[in-house]
Coordinates of N, CA and C in Angstrom, one line a residue:
X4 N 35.9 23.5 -27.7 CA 36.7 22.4 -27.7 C 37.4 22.3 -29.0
X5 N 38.6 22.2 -29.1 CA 39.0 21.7 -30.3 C 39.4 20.0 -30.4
X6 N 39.4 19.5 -31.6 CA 39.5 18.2 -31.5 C 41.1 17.9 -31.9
X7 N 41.9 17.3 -32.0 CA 43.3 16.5 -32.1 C 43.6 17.2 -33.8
X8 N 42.8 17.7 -34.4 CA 43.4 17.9 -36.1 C 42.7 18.8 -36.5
X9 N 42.6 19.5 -34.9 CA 42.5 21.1 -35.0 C 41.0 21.3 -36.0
X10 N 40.1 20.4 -36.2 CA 38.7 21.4 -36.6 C 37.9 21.2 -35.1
X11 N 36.7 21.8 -35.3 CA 36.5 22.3 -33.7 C 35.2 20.8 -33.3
X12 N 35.3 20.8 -32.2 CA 33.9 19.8 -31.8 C 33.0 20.3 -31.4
X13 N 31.8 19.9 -31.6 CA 31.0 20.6 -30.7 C 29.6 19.5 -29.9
X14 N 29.4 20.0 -29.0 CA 28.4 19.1 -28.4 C 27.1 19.1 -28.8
X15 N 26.4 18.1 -29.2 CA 24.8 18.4 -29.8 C 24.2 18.9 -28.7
X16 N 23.5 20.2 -29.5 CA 22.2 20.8 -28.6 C 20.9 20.1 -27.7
X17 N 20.9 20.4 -26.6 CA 20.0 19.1 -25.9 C 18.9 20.3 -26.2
X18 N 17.5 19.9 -26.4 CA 16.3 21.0 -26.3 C 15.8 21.4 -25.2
X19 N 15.7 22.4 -25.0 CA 15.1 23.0 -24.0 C 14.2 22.5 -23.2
X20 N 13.0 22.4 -24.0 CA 11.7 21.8 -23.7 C 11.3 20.8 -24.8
X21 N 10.5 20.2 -24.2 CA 10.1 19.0 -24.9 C 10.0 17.2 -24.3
X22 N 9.7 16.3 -24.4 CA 9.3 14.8 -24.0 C 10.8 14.6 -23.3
X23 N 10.3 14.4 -21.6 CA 11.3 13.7 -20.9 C 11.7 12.4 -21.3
X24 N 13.2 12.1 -21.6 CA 13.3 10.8 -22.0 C 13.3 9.7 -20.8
X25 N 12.8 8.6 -21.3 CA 11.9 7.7 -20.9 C 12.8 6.8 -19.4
X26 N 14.1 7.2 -19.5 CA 15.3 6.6 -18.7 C 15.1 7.5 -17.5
X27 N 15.3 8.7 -17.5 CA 14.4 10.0 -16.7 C 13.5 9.9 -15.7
X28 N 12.5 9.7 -16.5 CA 11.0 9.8 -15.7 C 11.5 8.6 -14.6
X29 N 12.0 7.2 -15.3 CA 12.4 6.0 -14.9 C 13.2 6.6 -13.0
X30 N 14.3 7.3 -13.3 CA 14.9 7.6 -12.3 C 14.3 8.7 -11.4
X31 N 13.2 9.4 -11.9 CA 12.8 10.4 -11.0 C 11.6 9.7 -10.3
X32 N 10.9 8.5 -11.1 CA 9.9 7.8 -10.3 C 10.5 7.1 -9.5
X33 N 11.9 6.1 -9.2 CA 12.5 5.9 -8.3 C 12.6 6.7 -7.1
X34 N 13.1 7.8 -7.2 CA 13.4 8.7 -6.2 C 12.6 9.3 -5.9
X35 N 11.2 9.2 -6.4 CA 10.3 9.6 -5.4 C 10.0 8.8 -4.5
X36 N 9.6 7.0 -5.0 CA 9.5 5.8 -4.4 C 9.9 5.8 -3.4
X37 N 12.1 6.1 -3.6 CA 12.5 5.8 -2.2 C 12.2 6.9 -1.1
X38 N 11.8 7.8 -1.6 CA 11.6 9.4 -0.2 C 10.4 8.7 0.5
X39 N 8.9 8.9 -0.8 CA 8.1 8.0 0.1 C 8.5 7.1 1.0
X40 N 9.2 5.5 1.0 CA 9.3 4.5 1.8 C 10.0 5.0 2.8
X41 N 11.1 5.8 2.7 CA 11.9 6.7 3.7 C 10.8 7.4 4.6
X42 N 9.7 8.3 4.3 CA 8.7 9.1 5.1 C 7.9 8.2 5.8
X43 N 7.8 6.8 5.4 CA 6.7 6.0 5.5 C 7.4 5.2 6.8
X44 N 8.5 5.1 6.9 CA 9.8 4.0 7.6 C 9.8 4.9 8.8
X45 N 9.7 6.3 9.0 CA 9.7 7.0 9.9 C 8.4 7.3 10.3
X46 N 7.2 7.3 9.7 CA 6.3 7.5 10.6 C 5.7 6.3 11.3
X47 N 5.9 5.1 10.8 CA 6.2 4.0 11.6 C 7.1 3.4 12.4
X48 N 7.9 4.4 12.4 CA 9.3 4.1 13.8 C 8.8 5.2 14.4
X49 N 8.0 6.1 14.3 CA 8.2 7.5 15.4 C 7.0 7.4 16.7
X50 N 6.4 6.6 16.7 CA 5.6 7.1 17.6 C 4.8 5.2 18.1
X51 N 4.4 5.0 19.5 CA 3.6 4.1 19.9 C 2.1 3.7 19.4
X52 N 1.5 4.8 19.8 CA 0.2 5.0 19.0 C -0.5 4.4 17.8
X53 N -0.8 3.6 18.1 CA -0.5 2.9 16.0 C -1.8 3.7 15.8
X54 N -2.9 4.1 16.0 CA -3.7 4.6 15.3 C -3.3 6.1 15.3
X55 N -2.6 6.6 15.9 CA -2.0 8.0 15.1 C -1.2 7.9 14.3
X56 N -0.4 7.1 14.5 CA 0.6 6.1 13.0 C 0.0 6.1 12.2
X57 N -1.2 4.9 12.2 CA -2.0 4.6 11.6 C -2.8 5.4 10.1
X58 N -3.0 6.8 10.9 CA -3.5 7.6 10.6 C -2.6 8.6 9.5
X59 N -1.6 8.9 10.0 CA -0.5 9.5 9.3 C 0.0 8.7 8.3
X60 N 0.2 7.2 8.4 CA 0.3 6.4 6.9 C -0.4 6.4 6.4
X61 N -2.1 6.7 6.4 CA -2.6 5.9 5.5 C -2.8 7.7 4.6
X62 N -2.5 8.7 5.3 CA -2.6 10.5 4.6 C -1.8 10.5 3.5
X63 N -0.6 10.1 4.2 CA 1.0 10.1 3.3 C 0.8 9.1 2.5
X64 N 0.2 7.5 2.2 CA 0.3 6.5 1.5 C -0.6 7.2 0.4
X65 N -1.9 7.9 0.5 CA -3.1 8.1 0.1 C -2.4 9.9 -1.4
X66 N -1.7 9.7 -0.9 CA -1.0 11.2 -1.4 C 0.0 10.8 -3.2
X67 N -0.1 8.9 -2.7 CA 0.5 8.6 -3.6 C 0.0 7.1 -4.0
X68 N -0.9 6.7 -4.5 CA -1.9 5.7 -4.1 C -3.2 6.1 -4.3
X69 N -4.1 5.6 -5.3 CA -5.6 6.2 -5.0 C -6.4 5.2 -4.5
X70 N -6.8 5.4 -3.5 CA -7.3 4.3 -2.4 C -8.8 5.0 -2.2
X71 N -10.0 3.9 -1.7 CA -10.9 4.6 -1.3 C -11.1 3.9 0.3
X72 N -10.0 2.8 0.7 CA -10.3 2.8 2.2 C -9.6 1.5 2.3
X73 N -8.2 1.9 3.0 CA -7.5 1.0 3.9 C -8.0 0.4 4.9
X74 N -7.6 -0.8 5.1 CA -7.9 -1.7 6.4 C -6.9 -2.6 6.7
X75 N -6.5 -2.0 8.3 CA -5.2 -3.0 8.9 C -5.9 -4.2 9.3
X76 N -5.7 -5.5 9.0 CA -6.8 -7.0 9.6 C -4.8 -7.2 10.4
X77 N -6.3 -7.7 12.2 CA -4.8 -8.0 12.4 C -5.0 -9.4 13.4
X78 N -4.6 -10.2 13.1 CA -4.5 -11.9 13.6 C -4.8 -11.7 14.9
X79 N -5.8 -12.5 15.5 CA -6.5 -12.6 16.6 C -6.6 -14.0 16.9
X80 N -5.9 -15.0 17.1 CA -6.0 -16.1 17.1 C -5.8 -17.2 16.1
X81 N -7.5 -17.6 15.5 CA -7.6 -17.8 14.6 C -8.4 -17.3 13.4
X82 N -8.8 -15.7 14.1 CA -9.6 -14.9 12.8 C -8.6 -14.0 12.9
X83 N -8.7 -13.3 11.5 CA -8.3 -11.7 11.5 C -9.6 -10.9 11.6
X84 N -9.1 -9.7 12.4 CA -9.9 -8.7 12.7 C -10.0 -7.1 12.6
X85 N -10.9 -6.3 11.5 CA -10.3 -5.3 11.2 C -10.3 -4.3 12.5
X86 N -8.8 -3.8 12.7 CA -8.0 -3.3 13.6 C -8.2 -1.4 13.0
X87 N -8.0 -1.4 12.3 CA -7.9 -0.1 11.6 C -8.9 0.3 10.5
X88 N -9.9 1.0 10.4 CA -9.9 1.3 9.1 C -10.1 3.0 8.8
X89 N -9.7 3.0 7.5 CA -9.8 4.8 7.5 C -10.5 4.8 5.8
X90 N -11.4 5.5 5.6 CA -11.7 5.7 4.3 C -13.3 5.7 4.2
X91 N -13.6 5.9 2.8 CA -15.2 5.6 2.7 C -16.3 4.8 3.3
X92 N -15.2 3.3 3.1 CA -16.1 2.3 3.6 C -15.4 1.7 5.1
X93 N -16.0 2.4 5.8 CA -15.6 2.2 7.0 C -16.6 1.5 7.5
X94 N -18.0 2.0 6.9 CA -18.6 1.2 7.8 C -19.2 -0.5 7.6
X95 N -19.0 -0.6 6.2 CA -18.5 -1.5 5.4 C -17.6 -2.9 5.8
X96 N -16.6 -2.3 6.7 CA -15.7 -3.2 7.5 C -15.3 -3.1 8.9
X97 N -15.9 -2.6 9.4 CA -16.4 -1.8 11.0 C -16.5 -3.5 11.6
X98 N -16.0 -4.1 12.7 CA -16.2 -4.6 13.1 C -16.0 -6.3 12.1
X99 N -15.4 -6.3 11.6 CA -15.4 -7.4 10.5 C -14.2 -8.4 11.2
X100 N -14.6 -9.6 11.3 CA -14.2 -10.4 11.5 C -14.3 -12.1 10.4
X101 N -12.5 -12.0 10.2 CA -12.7 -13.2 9.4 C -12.0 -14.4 9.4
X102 N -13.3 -15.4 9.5 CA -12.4 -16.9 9.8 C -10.8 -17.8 9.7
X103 N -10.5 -18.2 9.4 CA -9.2 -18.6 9.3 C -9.5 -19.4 7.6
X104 N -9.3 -19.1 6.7 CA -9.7 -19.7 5.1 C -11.0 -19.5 4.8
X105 N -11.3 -18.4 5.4 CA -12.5 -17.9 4.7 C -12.2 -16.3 4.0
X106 N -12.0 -16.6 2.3 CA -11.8 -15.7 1.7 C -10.3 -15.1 1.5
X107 N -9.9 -13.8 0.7 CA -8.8 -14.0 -0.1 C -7.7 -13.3 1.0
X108 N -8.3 -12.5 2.3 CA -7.3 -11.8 3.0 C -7.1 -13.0 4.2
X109 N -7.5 -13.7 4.1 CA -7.0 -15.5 5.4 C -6.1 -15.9 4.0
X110 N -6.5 -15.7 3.2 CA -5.5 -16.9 2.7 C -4.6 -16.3 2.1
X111 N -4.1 -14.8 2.0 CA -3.1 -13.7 2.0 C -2.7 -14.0 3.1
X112 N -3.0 -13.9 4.4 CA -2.1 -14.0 5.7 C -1.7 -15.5 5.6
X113 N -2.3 -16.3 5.2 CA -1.7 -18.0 5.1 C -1.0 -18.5 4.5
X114 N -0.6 -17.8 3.2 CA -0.3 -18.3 2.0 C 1.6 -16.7 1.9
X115 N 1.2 -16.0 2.7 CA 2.4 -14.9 2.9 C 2.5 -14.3 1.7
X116 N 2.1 -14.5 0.3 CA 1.6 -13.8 -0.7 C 1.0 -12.6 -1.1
X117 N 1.2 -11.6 -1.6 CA 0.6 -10.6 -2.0 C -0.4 -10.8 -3.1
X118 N -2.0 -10.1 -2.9 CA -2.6 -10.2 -4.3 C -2.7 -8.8 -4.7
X119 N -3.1 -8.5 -5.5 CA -3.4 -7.1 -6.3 C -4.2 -7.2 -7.5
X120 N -5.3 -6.8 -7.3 CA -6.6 -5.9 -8.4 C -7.1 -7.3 -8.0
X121 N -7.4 -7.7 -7.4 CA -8.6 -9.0 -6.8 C -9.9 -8.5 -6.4
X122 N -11.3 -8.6 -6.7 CA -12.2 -8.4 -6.6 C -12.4 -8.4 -5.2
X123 N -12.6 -7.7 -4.6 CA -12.8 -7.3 -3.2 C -14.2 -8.0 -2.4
X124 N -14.9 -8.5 -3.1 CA -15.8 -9.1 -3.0 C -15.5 -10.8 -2.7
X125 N -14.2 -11.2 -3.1 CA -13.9 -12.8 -3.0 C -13.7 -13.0 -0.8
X126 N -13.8 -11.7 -0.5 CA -14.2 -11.7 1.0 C -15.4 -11.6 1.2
X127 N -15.7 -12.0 2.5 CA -16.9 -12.5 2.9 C -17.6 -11.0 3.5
X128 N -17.9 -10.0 2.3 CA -18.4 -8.5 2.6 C -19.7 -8.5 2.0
X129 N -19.9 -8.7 1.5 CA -21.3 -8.3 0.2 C -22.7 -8.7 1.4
X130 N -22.5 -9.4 2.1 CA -23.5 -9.5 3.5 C -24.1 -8.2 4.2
X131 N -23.1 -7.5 4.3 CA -22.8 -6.5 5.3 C -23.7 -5.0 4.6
X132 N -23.3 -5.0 3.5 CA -23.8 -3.9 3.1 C -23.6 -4.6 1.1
X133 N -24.6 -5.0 0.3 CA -24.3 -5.6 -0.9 C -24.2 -4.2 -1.5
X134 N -24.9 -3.0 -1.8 CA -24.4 -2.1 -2.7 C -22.9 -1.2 -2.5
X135 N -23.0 -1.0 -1.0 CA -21.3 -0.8 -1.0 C -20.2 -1.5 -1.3
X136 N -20.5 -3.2 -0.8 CA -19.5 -4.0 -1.7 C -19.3 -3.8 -2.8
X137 N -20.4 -4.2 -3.6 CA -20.0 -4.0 -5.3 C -19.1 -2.5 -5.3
X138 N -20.0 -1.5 -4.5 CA -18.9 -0.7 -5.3 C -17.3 -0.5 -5.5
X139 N -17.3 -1.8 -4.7 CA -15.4 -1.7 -4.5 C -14.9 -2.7 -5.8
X140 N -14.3 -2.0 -6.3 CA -13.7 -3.4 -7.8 C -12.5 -3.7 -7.9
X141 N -11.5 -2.9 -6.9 CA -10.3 -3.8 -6.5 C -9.2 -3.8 -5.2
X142 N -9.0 -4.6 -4.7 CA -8.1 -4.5 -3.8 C -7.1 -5.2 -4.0
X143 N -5.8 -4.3 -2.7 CA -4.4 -5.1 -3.1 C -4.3 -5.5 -1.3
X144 N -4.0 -6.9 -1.4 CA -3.4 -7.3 -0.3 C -2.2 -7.9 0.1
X145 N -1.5 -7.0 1.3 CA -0.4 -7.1 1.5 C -0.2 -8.4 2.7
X146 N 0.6 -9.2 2.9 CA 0.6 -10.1 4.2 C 1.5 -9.3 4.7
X147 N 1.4 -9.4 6.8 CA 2.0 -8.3 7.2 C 3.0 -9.4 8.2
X148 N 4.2 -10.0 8.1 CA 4.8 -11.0 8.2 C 5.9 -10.8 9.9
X149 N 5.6 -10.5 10.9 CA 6.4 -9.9 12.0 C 7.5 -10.8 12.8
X150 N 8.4 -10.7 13.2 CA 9.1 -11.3 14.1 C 8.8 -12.7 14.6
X151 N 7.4 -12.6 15.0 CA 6.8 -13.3 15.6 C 5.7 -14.4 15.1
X152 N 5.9 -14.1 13.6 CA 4.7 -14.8 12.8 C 4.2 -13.7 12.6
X153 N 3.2 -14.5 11.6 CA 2.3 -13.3 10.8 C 1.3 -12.6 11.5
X154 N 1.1 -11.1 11.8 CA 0.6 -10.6 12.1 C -1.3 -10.2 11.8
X155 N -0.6 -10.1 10.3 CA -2.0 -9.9 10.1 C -1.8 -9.2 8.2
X156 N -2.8 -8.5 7.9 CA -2.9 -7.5 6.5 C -3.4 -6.0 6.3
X157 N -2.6 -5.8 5.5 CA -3.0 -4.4 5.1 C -3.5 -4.6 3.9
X158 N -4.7 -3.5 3.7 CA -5.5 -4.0 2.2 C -5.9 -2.7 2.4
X159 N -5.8 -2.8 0.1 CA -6.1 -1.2 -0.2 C -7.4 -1.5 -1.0
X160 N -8.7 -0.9 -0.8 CA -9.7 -1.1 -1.7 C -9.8 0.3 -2.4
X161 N -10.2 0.1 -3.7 CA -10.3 0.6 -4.6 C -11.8 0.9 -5.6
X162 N -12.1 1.8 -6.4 CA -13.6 1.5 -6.7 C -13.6 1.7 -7.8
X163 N -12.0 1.5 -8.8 CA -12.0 1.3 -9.8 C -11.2 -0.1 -10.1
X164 N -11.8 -0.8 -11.3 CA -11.1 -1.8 -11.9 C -9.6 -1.7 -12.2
X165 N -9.1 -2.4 -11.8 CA -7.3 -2.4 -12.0 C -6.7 -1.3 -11.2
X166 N -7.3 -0.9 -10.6 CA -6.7 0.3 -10.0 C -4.9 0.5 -9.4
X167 N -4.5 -1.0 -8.7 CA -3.3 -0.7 -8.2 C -2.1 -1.4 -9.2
X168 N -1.2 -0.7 -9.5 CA 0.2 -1.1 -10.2 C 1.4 -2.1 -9.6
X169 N 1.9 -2.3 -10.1 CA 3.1 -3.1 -9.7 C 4.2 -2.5 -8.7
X170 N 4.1 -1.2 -9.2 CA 5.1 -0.5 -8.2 C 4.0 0.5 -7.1
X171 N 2.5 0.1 -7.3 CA 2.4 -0.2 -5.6 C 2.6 -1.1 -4.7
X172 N 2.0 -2.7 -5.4 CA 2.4 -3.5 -4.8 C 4.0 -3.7 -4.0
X173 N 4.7 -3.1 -5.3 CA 6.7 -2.8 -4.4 C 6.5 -2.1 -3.5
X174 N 6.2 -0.7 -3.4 CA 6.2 0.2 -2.4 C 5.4 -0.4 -0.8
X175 N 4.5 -1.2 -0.9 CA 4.2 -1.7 0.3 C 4.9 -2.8 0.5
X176 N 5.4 -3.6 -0.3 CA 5.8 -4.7 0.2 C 7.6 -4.0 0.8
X177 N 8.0 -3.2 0.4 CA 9.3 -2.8 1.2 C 9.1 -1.9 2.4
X178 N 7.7 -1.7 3.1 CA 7.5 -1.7 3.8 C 6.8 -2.0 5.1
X179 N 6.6 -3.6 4.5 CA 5.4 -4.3 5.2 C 5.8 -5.0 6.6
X180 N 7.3 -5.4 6.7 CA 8.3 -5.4 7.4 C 8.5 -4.6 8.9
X181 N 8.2 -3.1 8.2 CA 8.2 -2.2 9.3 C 7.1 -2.3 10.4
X182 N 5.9 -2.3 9.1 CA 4.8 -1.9 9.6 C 4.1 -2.8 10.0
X183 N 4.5 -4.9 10.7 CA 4.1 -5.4 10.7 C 5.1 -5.4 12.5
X184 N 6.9 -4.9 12.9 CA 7.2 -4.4 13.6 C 6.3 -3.7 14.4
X185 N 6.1 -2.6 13.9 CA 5.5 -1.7 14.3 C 3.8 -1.7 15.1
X186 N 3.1 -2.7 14.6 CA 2.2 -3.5 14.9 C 2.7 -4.4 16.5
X187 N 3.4 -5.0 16.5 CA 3.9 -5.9 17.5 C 4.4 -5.3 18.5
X188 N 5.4 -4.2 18.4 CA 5.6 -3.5 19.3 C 4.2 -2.7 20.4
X189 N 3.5 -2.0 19.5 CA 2.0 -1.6 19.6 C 1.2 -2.2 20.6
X190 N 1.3 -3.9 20.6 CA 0.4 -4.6 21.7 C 1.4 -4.6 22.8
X191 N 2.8 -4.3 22.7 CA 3.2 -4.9 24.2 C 3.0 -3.9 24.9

């Protein structure tokens, strides 16, 4: 290039290798986000079956997310009832049924709020099996909000402290919509 008074310009050398700048990572962790919610939007529109659904979200969620065991709770009147579960502690929540304001996932479906890194134990679990409880130290719960009223929740338990981020909380909640659809459709 030459510049207007004829001495030459030249463009600074970008390095080859070395620390992605921080704007970067910013836009490439976006674009992974939206592929995910995009893969996630389709395997919850593709098929009736919610536990083959079921099953395929929680592979694909699990791939980006370190979870040690999802559980769909899904409104039964006036309890929620675990509908789904896939992971460690299955058997942990196998059959779990919970009152209407008893504990933090009634009052996530009541309250239409998300919690995240909440002691998993402020549910009424530690009965059922007390050393497996403890071992869980956090869950994120999503409210799963449908056409028709609230459905029910999706909850990620964890067996580390702090385990879930802000931008998991985002990534479920821009999909919770679908998958609360997707649910409704399911029973008819």
């Amino acid at each position: 290039w030459q510049a207007s008074s004829g001495e030459a310009f030249c463009l600074p050398e970008v390095p080859a290798s070395g620390p992605t700048p921080a704007f970067l990572r910013a836009i490439a962790e976006a674009r992974k986000e939206e592929q995910l919610v995009h893969e996630l939007t389709q395997i919850l529109g593709s098929s009736l079956d919610l536990d083959e659904t079921l099953s395929e979200f929680a592979r694909r969620l699990h791939g980006h997310i370190d979870f040690q065991t999802l559980v769909l709770f899904l409104r039964h009147g006036e309890k929620l009832e675990a509908a789904f579960i896939e992971g460690e502690h299955y058997p942990l929540f196998h059959d779990l049924s919970l009152q209407r304001g008893s504990g933090i996932t009634a009052g996530v479906a009541a309250s239409l709020r998300p919690v995240m890194n909440v002691a998993p134990t402020e549910d009424p679990i530690e009965h059922r099996n007390p050393v497996s409880a403890r071992s869980l130290k956090s869950a994120m719960i999503i409210p799963l909000d449908g056409p028709n009223g609230v459905v029910g929740t999706l909850n990620l338990y964890s067996g580390r402290q702090m385990a879930f981020q802000h931008s998991h909380l985002s990534l479920l909640m821009s999909i919770a919509s679908k998958l609360a659809v997707s649910v409704e459709n399911s029973a008819r």
